[in-house]
């Protein structure tokens, strides 16, 4: 059972990275875009993989917690630090990525998330505002925090240093 859970934990991590990679690539591409239709298309591609991303993230979290019980790891510091980093990284990605993406979606006249709920599309803002919101996304810091956090969590899980 333990090995199967490890398999599904790692598989869900790979699946998460694949699905979330779409949004990461969109973030880098958005900064140079000024055309509303192209921005809207990029945002729709990103949104199309969001459910898949969150599902795999949930499976990764649940299998990790289950593995913590089966392996009797809860008495070690590395698992608690990993879990804390997971939560902090989720919050950081939400603040650095999800909120700015929502602003671009709103400006582009697309349905957008606000207060945890999907809001109806509004008329698009002027092209300068749409381009400004797209340019406001900072993909490199987002990628560094996201990838860096995952590297630290991976290090903790594999080496179990404490």
GROMACS .gro file of C-alpha atoms in nm:
model
  162
    1UNK     CA    1   0.000   0.000   0.000
    2UNK     CA    2   0.279   0.241   0.093
    3UNK     CA    3   0.456   0.206  -0.242
    4UNK     CA    4   0.129   0.260  -0.431
    5UNK     CA    5   0.067   0.578  -0.234
    6UNK     CA    6   0.420   0.698  -0.311
    7UNK     CA    7   0.351   0.625  -0.677
    8UNK     CA    8   0.027   0.827  -0.675
    9UNK     CA    9   0.190   1.105  -0.473
   10UNK     CA   10   0.471   1.141  -0.729
   11UNK     CA   11   0.232   1.096  -1.022
   12UNK     CA   12   0.007   1.372  -0.888
   13UNK     CA   13   0.313   1.596  -0.849
   14UNK     CA   14   0.407   1.535  -1.214
   15UNK     CA   15   0.048   1.592  -1.320
   16UNK     CA   16   0.033   1.914  -1.120
   17UNK     CA   17   0.355   2.041  -1.280
   18UNK     CA   18   0.226   1.959  -1.628
   19UNK     CA   19  -0.110   2.129  -1.573
   20UNK     CA   20   0.034   2.426  -1.386
   21UNK     CA   21   0.307   2.468  -1.646
   22UNK     CA   22   0.038   2.594  -1.882
   23UNK     CA   23  -0.038   2.888  -1.653
   24UNK     CA   24   0.332   2.953  -1.595
   25UNK     CA   25   0.395   2.973  -1.968
   26UNK     CA   26   0.090   3.194  -2.017
   27UNK     CA   27   0.224   3.431  -1.749
   28UNK     CA   28   0.550   3.474  -1.942
   29UNK     CA   29   0.367   3.522  -2.273
   30UNK     CA   30   0.111   3.773  -2.137
   31UNK     CA   31   0.372   4.034  -2.049
   32UNK     CA   32   0.442   4.107  -2.413
   33UNK     CA   33   0.085   4.091  -2.541
   34UNK     CA   34  -0.128   4.396  -2.615
   35UNK     CA   35  -0.398   4.245  -2.834
   36UNK     CA   36  -0.718   4.177  -2.635
   37UNK     CA   37  -0.817   3.872  -2.838
   38UNK     CA   38  -0.475   3.710  -2.796
   39UNK     CA   39  -0.475   3.790  -2.424
   40UNK     CA   40  -0.824   3.642  -2.388
   41UNK     CA   41  -0.718   3.326  -2.575
   42UNK     CA   42  -0.410   3.282  -2.355
   43UNK     CA   43  -0.617   3.329  -2.040
   44UNK     CA   44  -0.874   3.076  -2.162
   45UNK     CA   45  -0.599   2.819  -2.224
   46UNK     CA   46  -0.470   2.876  -1.871
   47UNK     CA   47  -0.818   2.842  -1.720
   48UNK     CA   48  -0.885   2.522  -1.915
   49UNK     CA   49  -0.619   2.339  -1.711
   50UNK     CA   50  -0.702   2.491  -1.373
   51UNK     CA   51  -0.944   2.219  -1.260
   52UNK     CA   52  -0.694   1.949  -1.356
   53UNK     CA   53  -0.424   2.139  -1.168
   54UNK     CA   54  -0.626   2.176  -0.848
   55UNK     CA   55  -0.743   1.813  -0.858
   56UNK     CA   56  -0.383   1.688  -0.886
   57UNK     CA   57  -0.280   1.929  -0.609
   58UNK     CA   58  -0.550   1.784  -0.383
   59UNK     CA   59  -0.440   1.426  -0.459
   60UNK     CA   60  -0.078   1.523  -0.389
   61UNK     CA   61  -0.176   1.673  -0.052
   62UNK     CA   62  -0.400   1.382   0.051
   63UNK     CA   63  -0.150   1.112  -0.046
   64UNK     CA   64   0.127   1.303   0.129
   65UNK     CA   65  -0.074   1.323   0.451
   66UNK     CA   66  -0.169   0.954   0.424
   67UNK     CA   67   0.195   0.861   0.366
   68UNK     CA   68   0.286   1.060   0.676
   69UNK     CA   69   0.061   0.834   0.882
   70UNK     CA   70   0.161   0.506   0.715
   71UNK     CA   71   0.531   0.587   0.741
   72UNK     CA   72   0.496   0.725   1.092
   73UNK     CA   73   0.669   1.044   0.978
   74UNK     CA   74   0.469   1.292   1.189
   75UNK     CA   75   0.730   1.283   1.465
   76UNK     CA   76   0.993   1.431   1.231
   77UNK     CA   77   1.045   1.796   1.156
   78UNK     CA   78   1.093   1.761   0.780
   79UNK     CA   79   0.730   1.660   0.718
   80UNK     CA   80   0.596   1.955   0.918
   81UNK     CA   81   0.826   2.197   0.737
   82UNK     CA   82   0.720   2.042   0.404
   83UNK     CA   83   0.353   2.084   0.488
   84UNK     CA   84   0.405   2.442   0.607
   85UNK     CA   85   0.597   2.526   0.288
   86UNK     CA   86   0.321   2.366   0.081
   87UNK     CA   87   0.060   2.591   0.245
   88UNK     CA   88   0.280   2.903   0.224
   89UNK     CA   89   0.359   2.835  -0.139
   90UNK     CA   90  -0.010   2.788  -0.218
   91UNK     CA   91  -0.088   3.124  -0.057
   92UNK     CA   92   0.204   3.296  -0.229
   93UNK     CA   93   0.104   3.161  -0.571
   94UNK     CA   94  -0.253   3.274  -0.511
   95UNK     CA   95  -0.140   3.626  -0.420
   96UNK     CA   96   0.128   3.654  -0.690
   97UNK     CA   97  -0.049   3.471  -0.971
   98UNK     CA   98  -0.420   3.409  -0.927
   99UNK     CA   99  -0.511   3.763  -0.822
  100UNK     CA  100  -0.320   3.934  -1.106
  101UNK     CA  101  -0.456   3.681  -1.359
  102UNK     CA  102  -0.805   3.768  -1.235
  103UNK     CA  103  -0.739   4.138  -1.292
  104UNK     CA  104  -0.631   4.069  -1.649
  105UNK     CA  105  -0.936   3.847  -1.709
  106UNK     CA  106  -1.164   4.121  -1.576
  107UNK     CA  107  -0.997   4.392  -1.786
  108UNK     CA  108  -1.016   4.170  -2.097
  109UNK     CA  109  -1.391   4.125  -2.055
  110UNK     CA  110  -1.376   3.761  -1.946
  111UNK     CA  111  -1.540   3.588  -1.650
  112UNK     CA  112  -1.307   3.625  -1.353
  113UNK     CA  113  -1.266   3.501  -0.997
  114UNK     CA  114  -1.328   3.735  -0.709
  115UNK     CA  115  -1.397   3.635  -0.351
  116UNK     CA  116  -1.351   3.270  -0.446
  117UNK     CA  117  -1.640   3.282  -0.693
  118UNK     CA  118  -1.657   3.311  -1.069
  119UNK     CA  119  -1.795   3.652  -1.166
  120UNK     CA  120  -1.975   3.729  -1.489
  121UNK     CA  121  -1.780   3.898  -1.766
  122UNK     CA  122  -1.796   4.275  -1.787
  123UNK     CA  123  -1.737   4.486  -2.093
  124UNK     CA  124  -1.365   4.495  -2.177
  125UNK     CA  125  -1.158   4.785  -2.051
  126UNK     CA  126  -0.972   5.006  -2.295
  127UNK     CA  127  -0.675   4.842  -2.471
  128UNK     CA  128  -0.421   5.037  -2.264
  129UNK     CA  129  -0.572   4.911  -1.938
  130UNK     CA  130  -0.577   4.552  -2.062
  131UNK     CA  131  -0.212   4.574  -2.169
  132UNK     CA  132  -0.118   4.739  -1.839
  133UNK     CA  133  -0.284   4.463  -1.636
  134UNK     CA  134  -0.112   4.198  -1.849
  135UNK     CA  135   0.223   4.373  -1.808
  136UNK     CA  136   0.170   4.389  -1.430
  137UNK     CA  137   0.210   4.011  -1.401
  138UNK     CA  138   0.561   3.932  -1.278
  139UNK     CA  139   0.627   3.581  -1.408
  140UNK     CA  140   0.991   3.546  -1.303
  141UNK     CA  141   0.936   3.605  -0.928
  142UNK     CA  142   0.628   3.382  -0.943
  143UNK     CA  143   0.828   3.106  -1.113
  144UNK     CA  144   1.120   3.141  -0.873
  145UNK     CA  145   0.898   3.121  -0.564
  146UNK     CA  146   0.694   2.834  -0.710
  147UNK     CA  147   0.982   2.627  -0.839
  148UNK     CA  148   1.211   2.712  -0.549
  149UNK     CA  149   0.949   2.604  -0.297
  150UNK     CA  150   0.897   2.275  -0.477
  151UNK     CA  151   1.272   2.211  -0.485
  152UNK     CA  152   1.296   2.265  -0.108
  153UNK     CA  153   0.995   2.039  -0.044
  154UNK     CA  154   1.145   1.771  -0.269
  155UNK     CA  155   1.477   1.798  -0.084
  156UNK     CA  156   1.297   1.759   0.250
  157UNK     CA  157   1.096   1.456   0.132
  158UNK     CA  158   1.386   1.271  -0.030
  159UNK     CA  159   1.667   1.344   0.220
  160UNK     CA  160   1.457   1.376   0.537
  161UNK     CA  161   1.729   1.586   0.703
  162UNK     CA  162   1.560   1.622   1.043
   0.00000   0.00000   0.00000
